[in-house]
Coordinates of C-alpha atoms and ligand atoms in Angstrom, one line a residue:
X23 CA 0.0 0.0 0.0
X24 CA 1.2 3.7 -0.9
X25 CA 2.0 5.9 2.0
X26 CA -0.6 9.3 2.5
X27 CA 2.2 12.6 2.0
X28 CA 0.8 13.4 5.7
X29 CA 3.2 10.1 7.0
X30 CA 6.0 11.1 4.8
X31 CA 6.1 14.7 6.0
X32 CA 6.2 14.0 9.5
X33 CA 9.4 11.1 9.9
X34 CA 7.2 8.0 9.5
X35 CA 10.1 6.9 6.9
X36 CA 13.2 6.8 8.1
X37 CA 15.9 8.5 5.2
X38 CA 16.7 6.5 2.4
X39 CA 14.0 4.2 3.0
X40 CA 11.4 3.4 -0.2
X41 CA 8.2 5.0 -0.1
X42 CA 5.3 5.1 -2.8
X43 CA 2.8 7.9 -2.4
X44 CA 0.0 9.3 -5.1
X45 CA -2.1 11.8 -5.3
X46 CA -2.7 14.9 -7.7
X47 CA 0.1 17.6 -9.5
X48 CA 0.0 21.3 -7.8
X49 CA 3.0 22.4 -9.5
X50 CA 5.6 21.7 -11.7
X51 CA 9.2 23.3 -12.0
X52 CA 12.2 22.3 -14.1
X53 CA 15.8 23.1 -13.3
X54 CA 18.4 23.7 -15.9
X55 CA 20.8 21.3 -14.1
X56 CA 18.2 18.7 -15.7
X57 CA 15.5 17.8 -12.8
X58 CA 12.0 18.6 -11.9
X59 CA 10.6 19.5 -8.8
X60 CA 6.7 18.4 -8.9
X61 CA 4.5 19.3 -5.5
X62 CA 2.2 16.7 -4.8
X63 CA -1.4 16.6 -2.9
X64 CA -3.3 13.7 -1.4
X65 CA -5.6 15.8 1.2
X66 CA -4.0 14.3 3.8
X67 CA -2.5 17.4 5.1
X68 CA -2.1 21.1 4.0
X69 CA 1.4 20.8 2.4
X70 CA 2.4 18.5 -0.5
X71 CA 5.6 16.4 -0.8
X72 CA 8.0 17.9 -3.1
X73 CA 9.1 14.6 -5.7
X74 CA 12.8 15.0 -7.2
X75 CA 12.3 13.6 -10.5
X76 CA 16.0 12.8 -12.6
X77 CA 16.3 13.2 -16.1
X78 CA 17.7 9.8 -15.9
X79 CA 14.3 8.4 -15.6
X80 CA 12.9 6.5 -18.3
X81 CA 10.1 8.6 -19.1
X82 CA 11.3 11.7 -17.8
X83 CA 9.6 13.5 -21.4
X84 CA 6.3 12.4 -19.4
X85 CA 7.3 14.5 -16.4
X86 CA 8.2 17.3 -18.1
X87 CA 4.6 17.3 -19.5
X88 CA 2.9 17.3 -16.2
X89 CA 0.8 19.9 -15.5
X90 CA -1.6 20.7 -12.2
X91 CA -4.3 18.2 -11.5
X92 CA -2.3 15.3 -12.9
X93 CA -2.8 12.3 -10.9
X94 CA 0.8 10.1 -10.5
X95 CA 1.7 7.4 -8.3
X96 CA 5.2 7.4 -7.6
X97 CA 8.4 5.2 -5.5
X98 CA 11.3 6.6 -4.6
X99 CA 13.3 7.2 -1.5
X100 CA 12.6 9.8 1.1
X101 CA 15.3 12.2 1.0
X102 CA 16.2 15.1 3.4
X103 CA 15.3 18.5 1.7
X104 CA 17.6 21.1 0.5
X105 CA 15.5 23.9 -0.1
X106 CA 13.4 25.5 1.9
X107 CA 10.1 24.7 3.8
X108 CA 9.5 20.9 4.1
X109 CA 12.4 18.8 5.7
X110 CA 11.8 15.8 3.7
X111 CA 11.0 15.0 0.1
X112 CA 11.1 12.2 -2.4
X113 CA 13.7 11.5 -4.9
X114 CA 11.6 9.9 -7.4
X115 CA 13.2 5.8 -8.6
X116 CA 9.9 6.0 -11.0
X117 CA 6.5 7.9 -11.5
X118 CA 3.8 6.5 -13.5
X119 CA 1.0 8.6 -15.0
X120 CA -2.4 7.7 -13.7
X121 CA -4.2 10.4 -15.1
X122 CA -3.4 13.1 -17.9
X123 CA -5.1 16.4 -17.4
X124 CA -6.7 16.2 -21.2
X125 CA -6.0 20.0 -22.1
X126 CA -4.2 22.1 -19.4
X127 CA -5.9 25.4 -20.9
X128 CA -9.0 24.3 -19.6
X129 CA -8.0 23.1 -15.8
X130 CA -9.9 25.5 -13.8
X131 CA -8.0 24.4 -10.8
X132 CA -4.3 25.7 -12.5
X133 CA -1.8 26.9 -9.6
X134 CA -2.7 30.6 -9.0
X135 CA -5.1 32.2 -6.9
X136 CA -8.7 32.2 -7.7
X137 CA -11.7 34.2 -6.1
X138 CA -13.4 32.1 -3.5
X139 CA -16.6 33.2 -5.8
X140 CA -15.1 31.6 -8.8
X141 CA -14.2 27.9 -6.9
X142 CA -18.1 28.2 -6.1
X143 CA -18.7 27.1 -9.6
X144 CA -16.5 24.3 -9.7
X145 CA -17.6 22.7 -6.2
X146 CA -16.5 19.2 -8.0
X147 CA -12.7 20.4 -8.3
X148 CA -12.6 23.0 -5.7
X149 CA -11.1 20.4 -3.0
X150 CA -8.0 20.4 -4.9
X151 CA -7.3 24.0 -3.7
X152 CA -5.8 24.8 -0.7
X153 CA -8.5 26.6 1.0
X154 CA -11.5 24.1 0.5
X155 CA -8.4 21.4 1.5
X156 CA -8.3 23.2 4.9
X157 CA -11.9 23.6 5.1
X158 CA -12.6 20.2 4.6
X159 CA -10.3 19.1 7.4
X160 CA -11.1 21.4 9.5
X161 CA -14.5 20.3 9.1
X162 CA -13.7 17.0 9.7
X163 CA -12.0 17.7 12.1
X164 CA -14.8 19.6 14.3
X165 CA -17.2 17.0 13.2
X166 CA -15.3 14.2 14.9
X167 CA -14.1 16.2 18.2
X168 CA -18.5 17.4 18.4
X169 CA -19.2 13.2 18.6
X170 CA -15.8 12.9 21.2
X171 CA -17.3 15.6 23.5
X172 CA -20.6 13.9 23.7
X173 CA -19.7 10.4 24.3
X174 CA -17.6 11.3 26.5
X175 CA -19.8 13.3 28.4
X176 CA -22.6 9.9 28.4
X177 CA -24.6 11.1 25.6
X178 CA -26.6 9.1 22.8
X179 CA -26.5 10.1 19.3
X180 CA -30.1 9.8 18.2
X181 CA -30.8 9.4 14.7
X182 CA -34.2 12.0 14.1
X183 CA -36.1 12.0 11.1
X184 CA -35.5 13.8 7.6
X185 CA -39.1 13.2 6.2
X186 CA -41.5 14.8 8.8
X187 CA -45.5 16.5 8.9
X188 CA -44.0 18.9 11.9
X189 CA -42.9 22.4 11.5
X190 CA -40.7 22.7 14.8
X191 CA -39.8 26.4 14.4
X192 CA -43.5 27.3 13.3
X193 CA -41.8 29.5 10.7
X194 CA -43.2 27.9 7.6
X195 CA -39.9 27.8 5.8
X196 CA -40.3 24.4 4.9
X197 CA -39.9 22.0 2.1
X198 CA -42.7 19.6 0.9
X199 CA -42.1 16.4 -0.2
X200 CA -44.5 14.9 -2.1
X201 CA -45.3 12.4 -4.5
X202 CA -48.5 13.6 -6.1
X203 CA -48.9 14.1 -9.6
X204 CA -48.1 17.6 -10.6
X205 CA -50.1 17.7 -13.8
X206 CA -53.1 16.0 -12.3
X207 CA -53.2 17.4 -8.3
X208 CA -56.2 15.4 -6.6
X209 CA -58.3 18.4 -5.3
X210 CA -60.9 18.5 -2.2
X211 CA -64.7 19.5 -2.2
X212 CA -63.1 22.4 -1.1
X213 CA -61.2 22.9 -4.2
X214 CA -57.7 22.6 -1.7
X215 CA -55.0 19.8 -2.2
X216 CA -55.9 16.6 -1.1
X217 CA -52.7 15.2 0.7
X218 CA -54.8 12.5 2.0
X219 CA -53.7 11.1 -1.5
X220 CA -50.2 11.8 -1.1
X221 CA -47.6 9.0 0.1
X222 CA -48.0 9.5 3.8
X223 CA -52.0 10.5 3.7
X224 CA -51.1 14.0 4.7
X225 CA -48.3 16.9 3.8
X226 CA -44.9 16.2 4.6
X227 CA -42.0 18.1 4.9
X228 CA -38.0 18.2 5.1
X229 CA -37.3 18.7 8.8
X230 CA -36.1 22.1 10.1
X231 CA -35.2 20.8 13.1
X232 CA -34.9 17.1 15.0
X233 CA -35.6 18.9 18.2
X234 CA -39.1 17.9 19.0
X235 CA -37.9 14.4 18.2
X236 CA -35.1 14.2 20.4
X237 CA -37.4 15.6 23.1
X238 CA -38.9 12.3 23.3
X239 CA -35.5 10.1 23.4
X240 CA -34.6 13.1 26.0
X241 CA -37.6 12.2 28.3
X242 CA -36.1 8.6 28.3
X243 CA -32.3 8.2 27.4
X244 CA -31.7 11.6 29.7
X245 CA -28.9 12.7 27.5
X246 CA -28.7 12.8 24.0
X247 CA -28.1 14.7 20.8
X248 CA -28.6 14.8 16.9
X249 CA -26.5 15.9 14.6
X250 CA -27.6 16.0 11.2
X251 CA -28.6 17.6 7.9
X252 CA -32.1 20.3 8.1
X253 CA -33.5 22.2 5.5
X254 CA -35.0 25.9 5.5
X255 CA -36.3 27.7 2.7
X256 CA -36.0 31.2 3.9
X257 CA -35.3 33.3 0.9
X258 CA -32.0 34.7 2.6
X259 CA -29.3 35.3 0.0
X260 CA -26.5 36.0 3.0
X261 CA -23.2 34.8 3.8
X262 CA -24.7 32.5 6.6
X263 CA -27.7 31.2 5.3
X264 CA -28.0 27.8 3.6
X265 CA -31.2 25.9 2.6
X266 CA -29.3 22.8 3.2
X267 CA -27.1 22.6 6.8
X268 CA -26.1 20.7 9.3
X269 CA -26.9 21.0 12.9
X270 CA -26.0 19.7 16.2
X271 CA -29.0 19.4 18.6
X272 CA -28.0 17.8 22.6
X273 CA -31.2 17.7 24.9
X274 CA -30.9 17.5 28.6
X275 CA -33.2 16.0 31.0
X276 CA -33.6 17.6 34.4
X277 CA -31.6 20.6 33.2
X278 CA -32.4 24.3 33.1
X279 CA -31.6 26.8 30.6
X280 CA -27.8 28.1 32.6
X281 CA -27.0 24.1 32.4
X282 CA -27.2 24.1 28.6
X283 CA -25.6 27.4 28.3
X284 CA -22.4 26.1 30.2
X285 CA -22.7 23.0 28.1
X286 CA -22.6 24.9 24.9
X287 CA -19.5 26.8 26.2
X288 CA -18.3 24.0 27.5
X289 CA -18.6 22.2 23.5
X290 CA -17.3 25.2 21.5
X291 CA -14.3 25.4 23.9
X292 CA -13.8 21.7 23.3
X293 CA -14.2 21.8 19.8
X294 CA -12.0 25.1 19.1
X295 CA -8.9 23.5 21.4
X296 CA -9.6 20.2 19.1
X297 CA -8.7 22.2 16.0
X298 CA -6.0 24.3 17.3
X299 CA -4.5 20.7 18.5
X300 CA -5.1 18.6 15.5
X301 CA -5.4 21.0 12.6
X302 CA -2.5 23.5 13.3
X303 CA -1.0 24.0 9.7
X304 CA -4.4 24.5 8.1
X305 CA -5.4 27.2 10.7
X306 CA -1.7 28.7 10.4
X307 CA -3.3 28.9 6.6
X308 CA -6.6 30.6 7.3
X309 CA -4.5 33.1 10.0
X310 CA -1.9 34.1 6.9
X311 CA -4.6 34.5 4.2
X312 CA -8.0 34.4 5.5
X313 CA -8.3 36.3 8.8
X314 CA -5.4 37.4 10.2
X315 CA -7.4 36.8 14.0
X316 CA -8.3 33.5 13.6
X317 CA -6.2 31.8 15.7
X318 CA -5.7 34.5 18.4
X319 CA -9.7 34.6 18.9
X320 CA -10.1 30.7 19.4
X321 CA -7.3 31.1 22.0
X322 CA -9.0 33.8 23.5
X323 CA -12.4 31.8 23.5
X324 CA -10.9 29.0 24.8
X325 CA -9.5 30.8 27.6
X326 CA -12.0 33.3 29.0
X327 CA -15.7 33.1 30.3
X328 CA -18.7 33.7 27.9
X329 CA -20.6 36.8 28.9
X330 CA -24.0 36.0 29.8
X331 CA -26.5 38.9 28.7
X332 CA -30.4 39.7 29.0
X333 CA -32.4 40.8 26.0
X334 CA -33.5 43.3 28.4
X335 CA -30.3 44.7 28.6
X336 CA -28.7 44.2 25.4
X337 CA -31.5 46.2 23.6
X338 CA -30.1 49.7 26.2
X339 CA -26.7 48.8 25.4
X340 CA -28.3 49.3 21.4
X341 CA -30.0 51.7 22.1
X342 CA -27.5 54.2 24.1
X343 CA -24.4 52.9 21.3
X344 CA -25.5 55.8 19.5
X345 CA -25.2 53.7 16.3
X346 CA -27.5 53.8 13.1
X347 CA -28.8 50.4 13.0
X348 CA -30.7 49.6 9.4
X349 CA -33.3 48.0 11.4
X350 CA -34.2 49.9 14.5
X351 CA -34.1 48.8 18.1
X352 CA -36.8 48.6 20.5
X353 CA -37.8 46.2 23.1
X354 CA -39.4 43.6 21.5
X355 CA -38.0 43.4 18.5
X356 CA -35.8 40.4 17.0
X357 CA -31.9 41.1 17.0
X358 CA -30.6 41.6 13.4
X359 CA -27.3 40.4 12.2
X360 CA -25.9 44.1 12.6
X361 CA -27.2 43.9 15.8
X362 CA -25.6 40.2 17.0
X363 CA -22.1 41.7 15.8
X364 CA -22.4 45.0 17.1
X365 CA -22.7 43.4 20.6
X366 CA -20.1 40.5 19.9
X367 CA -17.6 42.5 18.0
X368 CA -17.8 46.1 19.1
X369 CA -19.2 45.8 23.1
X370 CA -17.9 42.5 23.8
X371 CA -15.3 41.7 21.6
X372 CA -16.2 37.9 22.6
X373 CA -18.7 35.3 22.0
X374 CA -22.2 36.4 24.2
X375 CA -24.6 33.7 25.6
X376 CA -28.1 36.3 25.1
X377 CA -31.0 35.1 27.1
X378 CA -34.6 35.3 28.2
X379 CA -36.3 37.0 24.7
X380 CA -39.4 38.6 24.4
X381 CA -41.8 35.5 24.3
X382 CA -43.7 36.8 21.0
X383 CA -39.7 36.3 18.4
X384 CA -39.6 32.9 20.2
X385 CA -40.6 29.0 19.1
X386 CA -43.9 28.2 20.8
X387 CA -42.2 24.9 22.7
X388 CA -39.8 27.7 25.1
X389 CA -40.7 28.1 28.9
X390 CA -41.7 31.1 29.7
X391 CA -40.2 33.0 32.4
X392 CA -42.3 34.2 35.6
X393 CA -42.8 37.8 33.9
X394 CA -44.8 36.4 31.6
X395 CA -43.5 38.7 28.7
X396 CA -40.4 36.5 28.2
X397 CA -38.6 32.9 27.9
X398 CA -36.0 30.8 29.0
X399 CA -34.2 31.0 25.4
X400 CA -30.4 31.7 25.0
X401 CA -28.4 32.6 21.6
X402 CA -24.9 32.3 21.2
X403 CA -23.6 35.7 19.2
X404 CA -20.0 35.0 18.1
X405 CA -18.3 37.7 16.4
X406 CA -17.4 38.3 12.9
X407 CA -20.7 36.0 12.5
X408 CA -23.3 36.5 14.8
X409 CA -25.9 33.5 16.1
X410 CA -24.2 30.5 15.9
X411 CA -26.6 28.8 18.6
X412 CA -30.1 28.8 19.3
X413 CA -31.2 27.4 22.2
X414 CA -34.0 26.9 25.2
X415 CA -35.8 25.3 28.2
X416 CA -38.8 23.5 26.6
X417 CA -42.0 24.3 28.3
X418 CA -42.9 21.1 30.4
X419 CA -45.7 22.4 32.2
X420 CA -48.8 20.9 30.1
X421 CA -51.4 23.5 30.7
X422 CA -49.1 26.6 30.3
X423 CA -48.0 24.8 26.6
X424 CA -51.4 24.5 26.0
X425 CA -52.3 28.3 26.2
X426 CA -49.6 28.9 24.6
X427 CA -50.4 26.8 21.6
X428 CA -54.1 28.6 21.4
X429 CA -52.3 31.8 21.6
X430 CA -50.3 31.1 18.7
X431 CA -53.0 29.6 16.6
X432 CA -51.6 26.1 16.4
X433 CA -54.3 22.9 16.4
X434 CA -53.3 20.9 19.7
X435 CA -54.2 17.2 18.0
X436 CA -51.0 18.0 15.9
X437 CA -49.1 18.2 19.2
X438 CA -50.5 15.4 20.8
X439 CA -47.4 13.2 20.9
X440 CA -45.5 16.2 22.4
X441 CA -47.9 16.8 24.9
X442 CA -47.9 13.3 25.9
X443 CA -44.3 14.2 27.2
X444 CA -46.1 16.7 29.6
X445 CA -48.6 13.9 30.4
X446 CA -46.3 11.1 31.5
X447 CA -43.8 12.0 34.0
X448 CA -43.1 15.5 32.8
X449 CA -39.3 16.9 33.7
X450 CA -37.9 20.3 32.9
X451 CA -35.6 19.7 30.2
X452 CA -33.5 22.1 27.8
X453 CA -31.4 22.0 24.6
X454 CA -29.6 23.7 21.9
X455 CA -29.1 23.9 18.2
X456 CA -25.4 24.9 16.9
X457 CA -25.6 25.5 13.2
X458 CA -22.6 23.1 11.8
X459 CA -21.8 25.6 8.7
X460 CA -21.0 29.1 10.9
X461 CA -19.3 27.0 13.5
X462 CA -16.8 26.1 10.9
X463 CA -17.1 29.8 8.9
X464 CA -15.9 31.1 12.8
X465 CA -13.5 28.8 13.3
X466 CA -11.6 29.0 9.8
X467 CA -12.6 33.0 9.3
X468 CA -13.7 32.1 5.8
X469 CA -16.6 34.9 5.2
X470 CA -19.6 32.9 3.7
X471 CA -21.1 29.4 4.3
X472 CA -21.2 28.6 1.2
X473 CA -18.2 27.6 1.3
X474 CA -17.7 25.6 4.3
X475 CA -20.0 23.3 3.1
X476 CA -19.1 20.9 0.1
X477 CA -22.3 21.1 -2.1
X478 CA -23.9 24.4 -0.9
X479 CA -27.6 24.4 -1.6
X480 CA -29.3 28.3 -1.7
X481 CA -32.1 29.9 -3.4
X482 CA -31.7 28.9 -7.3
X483 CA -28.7 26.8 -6.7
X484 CA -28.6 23.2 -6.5
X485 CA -26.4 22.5 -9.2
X486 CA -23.9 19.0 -8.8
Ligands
4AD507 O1 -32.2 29.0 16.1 P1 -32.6 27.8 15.4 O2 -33.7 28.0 14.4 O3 -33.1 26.8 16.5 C1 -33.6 25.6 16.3 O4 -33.8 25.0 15.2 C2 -33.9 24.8 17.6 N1 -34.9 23.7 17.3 C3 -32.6 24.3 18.2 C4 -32.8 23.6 19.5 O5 -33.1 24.2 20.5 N2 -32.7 22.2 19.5 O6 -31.4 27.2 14.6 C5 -30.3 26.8 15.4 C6 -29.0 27.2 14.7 C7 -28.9 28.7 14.5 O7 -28.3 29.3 15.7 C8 -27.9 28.8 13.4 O8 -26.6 28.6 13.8 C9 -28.3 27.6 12.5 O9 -29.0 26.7 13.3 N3 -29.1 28.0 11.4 C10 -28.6 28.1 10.1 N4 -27.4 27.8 9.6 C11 -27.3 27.9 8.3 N5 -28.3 28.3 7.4 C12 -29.6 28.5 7.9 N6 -30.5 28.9 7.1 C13 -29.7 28.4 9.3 N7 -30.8 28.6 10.1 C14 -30.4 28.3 11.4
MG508 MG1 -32.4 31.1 16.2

């Protein structure tokens, strides 16, 4: 088997001993004296291996017609570098083609910088570059160190449902799935759709959210959490919107709302010290050419207490800022982006765990608070992105849900499994969702979700 350029980088060969590695050109440079010097990338960490190649070798005409993209396999010996940066490379005993690039005018991924905008409309060759490279580790990364933190901590990964007839967040950004004939729509007396026709005998939906889900495996399992894909179709063209993301949803029975705030802080220092640990030459990357801060803020978050804030409060400290907000600030009213990052960046200059909203911007399953005009909901503002966490105690107290659900207009038989919960044994319980996307557009400084994701899906795009 071939060794992964990671391995060879870091002393897993002793010198002189015989290594194969393959993986795909970057770049390709002749020297007069009658060698090549070709960088090569597997993914398997930021930098490639620099392969010597003689013009003694048999086919050294092929290597001088290597261009990026390329994919080669080659043996040789590992050699201790000359030049500068890596330590060790590969003086090359052969290197076999695996895969011509067919015209090397039309490589989009050719060695030189492109616009992040630009590698958006090649998200099938984008991986090849350095910065999706990074991203995608990093991502990895964060993915695996999310799971570590909650097994460790006695949590169950529960596996919620994609298909669904609930709308969790009550927005009515959803997506319908359906199976009905579009050209010949059974209709009602009524003249409406009849989704008693449709595959599941009524309308169904992409979930938004596996919270109300893992509510029930919460009222059992005690500790648990979902991470997986959800779907919104809010027509938000922004850099942290995506129809398509991934969240990260841990429920806690017999836990109020300050538990789950300390757990989120808790999992986000976790996470970031993961990354700085693990992935330290891709975030030496995003700190050189992304954000300069990148690293120095993780550190700083890692290190320091979250503030905890009221609404209450956070709408005088907007108010007396003397700013010019686009969307004006009042008691009451839902915090804007501008808002979030004004508060993170400018006030705090740190990530801020928000609490207790005005009950009317909330989700109708949050608890409210004895003032009756707000609830037990906290949101994690992070700067240079704003909410990255949404979260809340879950009103267990049946008739105080039920007024609630009459006061928002919602038909109670549609709850009826969820208010079971408040039926049998009934515990105060709590939980968060981290949105997986700006976790990892904070972490790496890159400036949109789009690309943080592989295949970003957004309003009109849901090409490859
Ligand atoms: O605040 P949200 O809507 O909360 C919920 O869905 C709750 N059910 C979570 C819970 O308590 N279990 O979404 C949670 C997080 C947000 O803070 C944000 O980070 C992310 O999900 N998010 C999005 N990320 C990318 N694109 C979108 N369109 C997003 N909408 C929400
Ligand atoms: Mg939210």
């Amino acid at each position: 088997t071939h060794a992964p350029v990671v391995d060879v980088l870091k002393g897993k060969y002793a010198v002189g001993e015989q290594v194969t590695v393959k993986g795909w050109v970057r770049t390709r440079r002749d020297s007069k004296a009658g060698l090549s010097f070709v960088a090569l990338h597997d993914g398997s960490c930021f930098d490639p291996v620099q392969v010597i190649a003689l013009n003694s070798l048999s086919n050294y005409q092929d290597i001088q017609r290597l261009t990026a993209g390329c994919a080669i396999s080659v043996v040789g010996s590992v050699k201790e570098s000359k030049g500068q940066g890596q330590a060790l490379e590969i003086e090359a005993e052969s290197v076999e083609v695996v895969g011509w690039v067919e015209n090397p005018d039309t490589y989009p991924m050719a060695a030189k910088r492109h616009s992040i905008e630009f590698l958006r409309e090649y998200a099938h060759l984008r991986p090849r570059t350095n910065v999706i490279g990074a991203v995608t580790r990093v991502r990895n990364c964060l993915s695996q160190a999310i799971h570590r933190f909650f097994h460790e901590r006695g949590y169950y990964w529960i596996s919620t449902p994609i298909l669904t007839a609930s709308d969790t967040e009550g927005a009515g950004e959803m997506f319908r799935v359906s199976t009905l004939d579009m050209m010949n729509i059974p209709r009602t007396d009524k003249g409406e759709v009849d989704y008693s026709k449709d595959f599941f005998g009524k309308e169904t939906y992409l979930t938004v959210s596996g919270q109300l889900n893992v509510e029930t495996y919460c009222n059992a399992m005690s500790k648990v959490y979902t991470f997986g894909p959800t779907f919104r179709a809010e027509n938000s063209n922004t850099s942290r919107h995506l129809a398509e993301f991934w969240m990260i949803e841990p429920e806690v029975a017999f836990a109020d709302l300050s538990d789950v705030a300390q757990l989120a802080e808790d999992m986000l220092k976790y996470v970031c010290k993961a990354v700085l640990d693990e992935r330290a030459d891709d975030m030496a990357f995003f700190a050189q050419r992304i954000n300069k801060d990148v690293i120095d803020r993780l550190e700083k978050l890692i290190h320091s207490d979250f503030v905890r804030m009221d609404y209450t409060d956070a709408i005088e400290i907007l108010k007396a800022s003397g700013k010019q907000f686009e969307f004006p600030v009042d008691w009451g009213v839902d915090l804007s982006s501008e808002h979030e990052r004004y508060l993170a960046e400018e006030h705090v200059g740190a990530p801020i765990i928000m609490q207790n909203y005005p009950k009317d911007i909330k989700a109708f399953y949050m608890r409210l608070n004895d003032d009756g005009k707000t609830v037990a909901a906290m949101d994690i503002l992070a700067p240079g992105i704003g909410e990255i966490i949404g979260g809340s105690q879950r009103e267990e107290r049946l008739d105080v849900f039920d007024e609630r659900l009459e006061a928002m207009g919602l038909d109670k038989e549609d709850y009826n499994w969820y208010r079971d919960l408040r039926r049998y044994g009934t515990v105060p319980h709590s939980g968060f969702g981290l949105g997986f996307e700006r976790l990892v557009a904070y972490v790496t400084g890159m400036q949109n979700v789009r690309d943080v994701i592989p295949f970003p899906r957004t309003p009109g795009n849901a090409s490859f």
